[in-house]
mmCIF file of C-alpha atoms and ligand atoms in Angstrom:
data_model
loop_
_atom_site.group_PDB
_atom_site.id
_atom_site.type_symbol
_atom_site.label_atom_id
_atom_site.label_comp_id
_atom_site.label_asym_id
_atom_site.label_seq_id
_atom_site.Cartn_x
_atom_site.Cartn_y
_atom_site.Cartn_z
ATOM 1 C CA UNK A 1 2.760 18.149 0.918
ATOM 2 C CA UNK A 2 1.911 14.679 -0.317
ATOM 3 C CA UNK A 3 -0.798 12.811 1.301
ATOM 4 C CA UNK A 4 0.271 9.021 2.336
ATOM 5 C CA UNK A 5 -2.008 6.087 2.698
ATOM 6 C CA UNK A 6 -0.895 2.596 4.049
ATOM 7 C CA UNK A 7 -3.575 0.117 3.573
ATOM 8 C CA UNK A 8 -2.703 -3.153 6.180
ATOM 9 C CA UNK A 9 -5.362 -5.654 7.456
ATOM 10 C CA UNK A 10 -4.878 -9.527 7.859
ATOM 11 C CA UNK A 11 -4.332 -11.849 5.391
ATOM 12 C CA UNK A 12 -6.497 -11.895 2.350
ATOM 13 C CA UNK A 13 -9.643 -9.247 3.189
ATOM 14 C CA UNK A 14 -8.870 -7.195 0.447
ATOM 15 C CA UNK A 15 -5.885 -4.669 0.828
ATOM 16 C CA UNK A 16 -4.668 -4.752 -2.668
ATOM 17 C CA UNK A 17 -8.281 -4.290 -3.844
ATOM 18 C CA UNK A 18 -9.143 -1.320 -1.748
ATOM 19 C CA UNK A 19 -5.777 0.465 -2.705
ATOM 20 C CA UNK A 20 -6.168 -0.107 -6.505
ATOM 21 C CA UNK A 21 -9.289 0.988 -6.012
ATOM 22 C CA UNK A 22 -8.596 4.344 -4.477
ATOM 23 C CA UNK A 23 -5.968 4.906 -6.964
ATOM 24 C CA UNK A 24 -8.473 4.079 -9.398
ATOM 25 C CA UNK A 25 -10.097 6.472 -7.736
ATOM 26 C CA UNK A 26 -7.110 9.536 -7.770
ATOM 27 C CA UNK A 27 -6.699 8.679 -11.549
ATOM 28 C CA UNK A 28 -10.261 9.699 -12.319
ATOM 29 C CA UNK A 29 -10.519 12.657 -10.708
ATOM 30 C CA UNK A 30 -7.006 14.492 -11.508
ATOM 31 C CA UNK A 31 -5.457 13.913 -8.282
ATOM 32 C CA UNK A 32 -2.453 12.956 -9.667
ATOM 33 C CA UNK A 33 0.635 11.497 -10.287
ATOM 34 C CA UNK A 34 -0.070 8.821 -8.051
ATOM 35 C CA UNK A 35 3.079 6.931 -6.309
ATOM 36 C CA UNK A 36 2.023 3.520 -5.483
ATOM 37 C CA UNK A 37 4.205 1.709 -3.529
ATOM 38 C CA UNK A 38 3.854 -2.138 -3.307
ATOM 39 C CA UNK A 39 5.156 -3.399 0.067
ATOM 40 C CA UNK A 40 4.175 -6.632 0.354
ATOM 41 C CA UNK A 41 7.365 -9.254 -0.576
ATOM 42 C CA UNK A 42 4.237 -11.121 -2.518
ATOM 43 C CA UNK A 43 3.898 -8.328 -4.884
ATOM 44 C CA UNK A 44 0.465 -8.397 -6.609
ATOM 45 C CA UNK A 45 -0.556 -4.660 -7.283
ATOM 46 C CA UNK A 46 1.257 -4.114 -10.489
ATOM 47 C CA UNK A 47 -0.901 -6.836 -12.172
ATOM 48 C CA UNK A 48 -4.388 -5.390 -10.203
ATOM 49 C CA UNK A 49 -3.221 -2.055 -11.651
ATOM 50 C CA UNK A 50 -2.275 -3.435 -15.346
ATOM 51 C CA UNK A 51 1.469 -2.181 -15.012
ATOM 52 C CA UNK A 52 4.667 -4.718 -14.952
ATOM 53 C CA UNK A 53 7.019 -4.372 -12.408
ATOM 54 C CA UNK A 54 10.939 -6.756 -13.210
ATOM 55 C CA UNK A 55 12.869 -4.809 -10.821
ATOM 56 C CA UNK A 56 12.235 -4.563 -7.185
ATOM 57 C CA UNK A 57 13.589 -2.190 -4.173
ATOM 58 C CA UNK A 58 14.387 -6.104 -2.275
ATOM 59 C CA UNK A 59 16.586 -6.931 -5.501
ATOM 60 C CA UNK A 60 18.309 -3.440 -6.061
ATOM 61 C CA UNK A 61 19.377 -3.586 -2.456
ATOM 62 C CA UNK A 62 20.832 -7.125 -2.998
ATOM 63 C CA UNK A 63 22.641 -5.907 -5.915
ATOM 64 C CA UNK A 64 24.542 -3.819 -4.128
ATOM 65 C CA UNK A 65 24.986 -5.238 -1.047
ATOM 66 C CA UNK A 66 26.556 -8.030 -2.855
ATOM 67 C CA UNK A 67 28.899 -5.402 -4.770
ATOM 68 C CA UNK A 68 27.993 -7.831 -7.768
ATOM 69 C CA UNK A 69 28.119 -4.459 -9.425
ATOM 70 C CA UNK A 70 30.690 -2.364 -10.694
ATOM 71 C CA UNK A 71 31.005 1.244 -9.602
ATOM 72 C CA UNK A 72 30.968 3.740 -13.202
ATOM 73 C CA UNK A 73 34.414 5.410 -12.386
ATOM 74 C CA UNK A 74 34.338 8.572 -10.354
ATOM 75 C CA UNK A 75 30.629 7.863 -9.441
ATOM 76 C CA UNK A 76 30.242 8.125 -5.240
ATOM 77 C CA UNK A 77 28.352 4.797 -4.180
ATOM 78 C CA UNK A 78 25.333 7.303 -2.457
ATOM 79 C CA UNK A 79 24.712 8.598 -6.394
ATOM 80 C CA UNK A 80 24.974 5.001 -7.685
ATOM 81 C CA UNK A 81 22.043 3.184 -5.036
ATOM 82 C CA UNK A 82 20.209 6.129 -6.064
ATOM 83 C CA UNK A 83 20.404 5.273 -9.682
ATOM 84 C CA UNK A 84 20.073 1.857 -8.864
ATOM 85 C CA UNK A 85 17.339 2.643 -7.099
ATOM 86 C CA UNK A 86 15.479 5.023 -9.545
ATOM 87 C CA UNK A 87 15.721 2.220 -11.884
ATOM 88 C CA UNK A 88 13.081 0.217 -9.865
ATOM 89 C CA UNK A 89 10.257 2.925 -10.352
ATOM 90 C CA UNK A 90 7.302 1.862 -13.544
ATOM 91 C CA UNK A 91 6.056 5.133 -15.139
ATOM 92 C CA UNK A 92 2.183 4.426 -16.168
ATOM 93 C CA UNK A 93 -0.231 6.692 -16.900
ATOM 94 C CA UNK A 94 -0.483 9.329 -13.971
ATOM 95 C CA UNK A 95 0.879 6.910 -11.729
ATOM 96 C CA UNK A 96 4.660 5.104 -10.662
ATOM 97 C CA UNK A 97 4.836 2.021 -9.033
ATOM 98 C CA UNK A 98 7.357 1.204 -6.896
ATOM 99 C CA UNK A 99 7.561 -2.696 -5.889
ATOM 100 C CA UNK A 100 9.403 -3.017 -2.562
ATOM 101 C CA UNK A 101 9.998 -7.055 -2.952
ATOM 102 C CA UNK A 102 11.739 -9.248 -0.566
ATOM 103 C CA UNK A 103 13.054 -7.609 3.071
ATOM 104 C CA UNK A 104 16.919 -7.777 3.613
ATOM 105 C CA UNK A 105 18.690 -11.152 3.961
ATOM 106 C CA UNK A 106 20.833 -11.329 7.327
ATOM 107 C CA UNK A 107 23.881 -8.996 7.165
ATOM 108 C CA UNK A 108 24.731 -4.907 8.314
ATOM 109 C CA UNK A 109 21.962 -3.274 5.861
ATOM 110 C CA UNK A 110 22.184 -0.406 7.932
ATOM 111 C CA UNK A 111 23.786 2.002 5.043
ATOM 112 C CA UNK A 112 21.365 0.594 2.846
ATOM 113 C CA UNK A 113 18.130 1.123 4.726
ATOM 114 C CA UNK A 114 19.171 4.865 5.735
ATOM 115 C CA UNK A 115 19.741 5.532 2.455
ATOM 116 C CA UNK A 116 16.693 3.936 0.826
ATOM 117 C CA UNK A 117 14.824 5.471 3.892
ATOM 118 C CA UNK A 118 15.760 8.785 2.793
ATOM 119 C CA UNK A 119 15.401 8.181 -0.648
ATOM 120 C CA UNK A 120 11.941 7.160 0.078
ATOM 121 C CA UNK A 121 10.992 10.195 1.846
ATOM 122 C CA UNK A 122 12.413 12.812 -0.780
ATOM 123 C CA UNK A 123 11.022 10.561 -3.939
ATOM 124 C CA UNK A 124 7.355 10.318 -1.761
ATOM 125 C CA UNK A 125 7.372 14.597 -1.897
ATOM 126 C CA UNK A 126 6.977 14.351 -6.172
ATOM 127 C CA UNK A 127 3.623 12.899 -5.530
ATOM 128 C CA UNK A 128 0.510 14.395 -4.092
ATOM 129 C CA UNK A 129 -0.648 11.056 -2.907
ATOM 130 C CA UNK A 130 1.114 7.916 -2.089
ATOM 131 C CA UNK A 131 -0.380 4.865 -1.514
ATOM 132 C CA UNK A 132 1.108 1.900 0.064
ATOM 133 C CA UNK A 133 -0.271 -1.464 0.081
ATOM 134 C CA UNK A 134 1.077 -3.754 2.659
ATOM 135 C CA UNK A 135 1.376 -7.232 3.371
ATOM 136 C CA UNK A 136 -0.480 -8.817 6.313
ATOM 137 C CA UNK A 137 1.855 -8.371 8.708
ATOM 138 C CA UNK A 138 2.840 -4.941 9.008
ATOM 139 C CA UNK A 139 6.624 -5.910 8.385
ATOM 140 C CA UNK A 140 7.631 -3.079 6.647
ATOM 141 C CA UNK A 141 5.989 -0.639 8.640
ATOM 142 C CA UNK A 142 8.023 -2.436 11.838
ATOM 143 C CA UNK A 143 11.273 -2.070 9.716
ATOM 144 C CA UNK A 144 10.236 1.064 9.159
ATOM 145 C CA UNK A 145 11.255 0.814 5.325
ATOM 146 C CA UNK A 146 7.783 2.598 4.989
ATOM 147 C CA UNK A 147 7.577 6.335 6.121
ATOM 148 C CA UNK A 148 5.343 7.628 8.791
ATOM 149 C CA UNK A 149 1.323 7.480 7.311
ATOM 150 C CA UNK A 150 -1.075 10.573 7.119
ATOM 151 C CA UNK A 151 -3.427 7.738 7.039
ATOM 152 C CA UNK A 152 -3.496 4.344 8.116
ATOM 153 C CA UNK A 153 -6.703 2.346 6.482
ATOM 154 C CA UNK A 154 -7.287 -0.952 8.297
ATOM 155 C CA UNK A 155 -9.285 -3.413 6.105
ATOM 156 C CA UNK A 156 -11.123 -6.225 7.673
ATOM 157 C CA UNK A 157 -13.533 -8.762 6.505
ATOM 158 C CA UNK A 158 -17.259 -8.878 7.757
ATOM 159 C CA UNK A 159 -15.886 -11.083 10.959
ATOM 160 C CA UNK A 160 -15.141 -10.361 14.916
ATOM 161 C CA UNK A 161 -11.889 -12.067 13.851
ATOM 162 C CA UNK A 162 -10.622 -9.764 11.072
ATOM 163 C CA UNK A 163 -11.958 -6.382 13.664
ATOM 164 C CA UNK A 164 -9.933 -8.036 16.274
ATOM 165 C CA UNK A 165 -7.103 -7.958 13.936
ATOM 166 C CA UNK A 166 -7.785 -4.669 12.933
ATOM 167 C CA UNK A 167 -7.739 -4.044 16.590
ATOM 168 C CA UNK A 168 -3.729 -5.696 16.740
ATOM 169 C CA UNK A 169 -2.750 -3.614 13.813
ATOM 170 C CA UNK A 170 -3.559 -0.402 15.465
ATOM 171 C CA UNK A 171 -1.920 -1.580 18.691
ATOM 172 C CA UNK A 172 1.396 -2.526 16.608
ATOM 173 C CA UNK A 173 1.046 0.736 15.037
ATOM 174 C CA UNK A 174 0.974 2.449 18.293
ATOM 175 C CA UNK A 175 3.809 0.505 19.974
ATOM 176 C CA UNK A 176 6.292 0.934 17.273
ATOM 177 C CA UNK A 177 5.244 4.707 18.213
ATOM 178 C CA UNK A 178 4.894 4.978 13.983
ATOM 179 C CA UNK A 179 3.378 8.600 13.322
ATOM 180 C CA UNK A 180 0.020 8.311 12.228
ATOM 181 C CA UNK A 181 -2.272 10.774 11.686
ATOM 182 C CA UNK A 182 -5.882 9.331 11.018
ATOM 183 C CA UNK A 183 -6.806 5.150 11.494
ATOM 184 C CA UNK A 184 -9.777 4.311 9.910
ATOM 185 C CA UNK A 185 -11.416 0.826 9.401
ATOM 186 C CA UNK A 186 -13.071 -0.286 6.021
ATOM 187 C CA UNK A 187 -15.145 -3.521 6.232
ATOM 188 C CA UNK A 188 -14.713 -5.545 2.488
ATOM 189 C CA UNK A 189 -16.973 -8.298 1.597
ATOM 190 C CA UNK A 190 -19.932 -6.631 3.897
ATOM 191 C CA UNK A 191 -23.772 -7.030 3.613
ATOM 192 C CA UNK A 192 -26.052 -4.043 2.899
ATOM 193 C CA UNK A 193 -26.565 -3.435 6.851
ATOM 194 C CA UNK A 194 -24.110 -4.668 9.705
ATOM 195 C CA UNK A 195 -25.165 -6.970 12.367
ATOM 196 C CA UNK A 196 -25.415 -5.152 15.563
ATOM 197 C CA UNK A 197 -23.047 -7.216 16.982
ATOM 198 C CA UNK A 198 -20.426 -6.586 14.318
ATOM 199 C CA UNK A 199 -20.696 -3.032 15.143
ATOM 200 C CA UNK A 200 -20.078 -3.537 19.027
ATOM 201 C CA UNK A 201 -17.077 -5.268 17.905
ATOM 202 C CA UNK A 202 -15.914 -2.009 15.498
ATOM 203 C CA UNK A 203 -16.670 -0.020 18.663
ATOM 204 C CA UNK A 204 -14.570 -2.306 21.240
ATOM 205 C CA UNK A 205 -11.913 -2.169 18.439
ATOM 206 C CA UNK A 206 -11.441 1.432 18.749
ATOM 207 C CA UNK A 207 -10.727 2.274 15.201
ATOM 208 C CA UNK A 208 -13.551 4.557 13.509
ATOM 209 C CA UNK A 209 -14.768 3.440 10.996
ATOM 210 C CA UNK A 210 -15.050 5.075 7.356
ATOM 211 C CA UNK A 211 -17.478 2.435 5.802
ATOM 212 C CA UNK A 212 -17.798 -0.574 3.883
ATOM 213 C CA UNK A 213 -17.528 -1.918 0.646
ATOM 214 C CA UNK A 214 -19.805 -5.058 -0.740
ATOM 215 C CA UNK A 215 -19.031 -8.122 -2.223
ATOM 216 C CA UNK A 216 -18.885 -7.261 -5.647
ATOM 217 C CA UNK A 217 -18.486 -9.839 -8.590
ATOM 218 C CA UNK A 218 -16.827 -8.100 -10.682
ATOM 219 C CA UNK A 219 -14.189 -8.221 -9.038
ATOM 220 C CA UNK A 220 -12.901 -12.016 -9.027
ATOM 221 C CA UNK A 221 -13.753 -11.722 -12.624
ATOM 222 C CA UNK A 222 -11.654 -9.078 -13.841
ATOM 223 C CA UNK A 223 -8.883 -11.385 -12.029
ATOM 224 C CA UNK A 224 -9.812 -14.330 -14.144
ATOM 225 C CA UNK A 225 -9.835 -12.678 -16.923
ATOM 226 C CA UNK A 226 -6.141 -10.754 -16.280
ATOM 227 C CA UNK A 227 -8.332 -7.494 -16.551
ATOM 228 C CA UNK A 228 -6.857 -4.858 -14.171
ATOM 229 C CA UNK A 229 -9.093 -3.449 -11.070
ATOM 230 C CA UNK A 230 -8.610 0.253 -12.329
ATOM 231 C CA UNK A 231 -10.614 -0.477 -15.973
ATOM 232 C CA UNK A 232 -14.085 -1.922 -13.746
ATOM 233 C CA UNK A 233 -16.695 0.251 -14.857
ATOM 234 C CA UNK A 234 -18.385 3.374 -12.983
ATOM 235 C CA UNK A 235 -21.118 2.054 -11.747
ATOM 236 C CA UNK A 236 -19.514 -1.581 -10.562
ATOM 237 C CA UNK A 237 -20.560 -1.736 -6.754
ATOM 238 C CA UNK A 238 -16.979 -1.864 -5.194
ATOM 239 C CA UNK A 239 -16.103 0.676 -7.257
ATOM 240 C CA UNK A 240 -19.123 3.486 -6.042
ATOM 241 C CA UNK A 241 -18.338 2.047 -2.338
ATOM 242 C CA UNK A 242 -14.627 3.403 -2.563
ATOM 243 C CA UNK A 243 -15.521 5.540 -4.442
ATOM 244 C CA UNK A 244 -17.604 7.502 -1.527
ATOM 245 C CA UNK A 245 -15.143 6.777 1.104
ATOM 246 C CA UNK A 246 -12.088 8.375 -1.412
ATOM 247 C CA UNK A 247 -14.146 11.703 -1.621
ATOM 248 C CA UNK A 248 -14.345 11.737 2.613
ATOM 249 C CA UNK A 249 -9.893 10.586 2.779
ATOM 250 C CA UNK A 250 -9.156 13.436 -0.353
ATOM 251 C CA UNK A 251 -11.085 16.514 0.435
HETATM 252 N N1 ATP B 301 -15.313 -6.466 -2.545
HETATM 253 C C1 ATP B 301 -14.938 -7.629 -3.096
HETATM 254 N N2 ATP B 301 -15.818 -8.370 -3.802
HETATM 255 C C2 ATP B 301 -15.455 -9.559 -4.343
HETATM 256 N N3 ATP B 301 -14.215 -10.083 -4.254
HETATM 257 C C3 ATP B 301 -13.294 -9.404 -3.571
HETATM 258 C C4 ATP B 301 -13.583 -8.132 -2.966
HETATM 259 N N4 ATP B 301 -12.460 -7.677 -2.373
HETATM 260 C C5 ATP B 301 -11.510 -8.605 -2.594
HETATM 261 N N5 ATP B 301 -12.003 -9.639 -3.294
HETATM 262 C C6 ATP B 301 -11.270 -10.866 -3.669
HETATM 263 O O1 ATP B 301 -10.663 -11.386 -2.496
HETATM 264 C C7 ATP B 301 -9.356 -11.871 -2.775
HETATM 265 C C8 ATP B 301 -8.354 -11.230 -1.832
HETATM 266 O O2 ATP B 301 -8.260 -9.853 -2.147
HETATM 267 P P1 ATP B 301 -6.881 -9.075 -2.071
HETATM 268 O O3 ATP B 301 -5.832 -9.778 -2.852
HETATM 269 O O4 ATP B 301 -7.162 -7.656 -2.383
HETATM 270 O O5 ATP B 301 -6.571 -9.249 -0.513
HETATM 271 P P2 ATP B 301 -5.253 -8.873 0.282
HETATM 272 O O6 ATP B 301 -5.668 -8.455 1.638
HETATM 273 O O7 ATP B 301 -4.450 -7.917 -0.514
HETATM 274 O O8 ATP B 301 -4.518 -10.296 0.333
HETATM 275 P P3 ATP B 301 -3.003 -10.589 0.817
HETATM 276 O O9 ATP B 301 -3.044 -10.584 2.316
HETATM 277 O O10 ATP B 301 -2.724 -11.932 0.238
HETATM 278 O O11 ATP B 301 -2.145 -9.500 0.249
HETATM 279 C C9 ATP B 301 -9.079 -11.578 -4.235
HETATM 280 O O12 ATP B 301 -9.196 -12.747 -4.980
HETATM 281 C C10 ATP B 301 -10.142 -10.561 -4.632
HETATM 282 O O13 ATP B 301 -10.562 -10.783 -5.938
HETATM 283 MG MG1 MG B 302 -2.415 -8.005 -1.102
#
């Protein structure tokens, strides 16, 4: 049974961070192969993980829909998506990376979604852990592109704002009835203690919270310098933060 992650949170507090981190994190420590699935249309977690990603689930889809290609003789169009689809997937070192890219254009994708839904879910049991990085705003997980979540990390920023929208994600999550099994929230960018007014704002949120990870520096400078997220060193600050929470999410 593979375990699945989705990592969602507003805009900019650090989603694509915390998941390379915690596949950083599976890499290390033999939980692998690692499917990472990158489901924001602004794909940015091949690059944090050092991989390239051309080809994208969005463009695949296109393809076909467009029937721009050419169906190999005697080849069923179910078998041919598939290939089409297989061809999307970046083999790196314990880990593939699937990059989901843009959402459908307007049209009846309904053959192609159920399809690509199922080949989702029967590609998703190779791995033992799956983690999906979304974009802000939940869209694939309200298209449902993206399979129910074992568990559903919410990352916020140290502010009332960012729990609040912590707070809207879990709602979301609960109206599109999505099965989750465990929410947790993970403040990024916090100080050393919380305010205690941050905290009654975690608590009013209703989403427990697994801890926090610090500003680290590190960080912004392996992005400068094109280095990816998974070679920061041991003892680099985000890195022992995640590090800690991983060990609590993978027992
Ligand atoms: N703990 C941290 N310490 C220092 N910088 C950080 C930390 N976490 C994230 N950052 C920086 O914050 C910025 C936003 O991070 P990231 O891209 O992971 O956010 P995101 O939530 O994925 O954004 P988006 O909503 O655009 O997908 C990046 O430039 C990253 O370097
Ligand atoms: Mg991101």
């Amino acid at each position: 049974m593979s375990k699945i992650v989705a990592v969602a949170g507003k805009g900019g507090t650090g989603k694509t961070t915390v998941a390379s981190l915690l596949i950083r994190y599976l890499q290390n420590s033999g939980k692998t192969p690692v499917l990472a699935v990158d489901a924001d249309p602004d794909a940015n977690l091949a690059e944090m993980l050092g991989m390239k990603a051309e080809k994208t689930i969005g463009g695949a889809r296109e393809d076909f829909f467009a029937s721009k290609l050419e169906l190999p003789a005697g080849m069923p169009k179910e078998a041919y998506l598939e290939v089409k689809l297989h061809e999307v997937i970046v083999e790196g070192k314990h880990i593939d990376l699937l990059v989901m890219g843009r959402p459908e254009g307007s049209g009846c994708y309904c053959y192609i979604n159920n399809a690509l839904r199922k080949y989702l879910e029967v590609l998703a049991k190779n791995y033992p852990y799956v983690i999906i990085d979304n974009e802000a705003g939940l869209e694939h997980l309200s298209r449902r592109t993206t399979q129910d979540v074992d568990i559903l990390l919410i990352v916020s920023d140290y502010s009332s704002n960012g729990v609040r929208a912590a707070k809207r994600i879990k709602e979301l999550a609960e109206e599109l009835k999505l099965r989750v099994g465990k929410q947790y929230l993970m403040v990024n960018g916090a100080p050393e203690s919380l305010s205690a007014h941050f905290t009654e704002e975690v608590e009013k949120a209703g989403v427990p919270m697994l801890g926090s990870v610090p500003q680290d520096d590190l960080i912004p400078r392996f992005e400068i310098e094109e280095k990816p997220l998974t070679s920061l060193p041991d003892n680099s600050a985000a890195v022992v933060a995640v590090q800690q929470m991983a060990q609590k999410l993978f027992t």
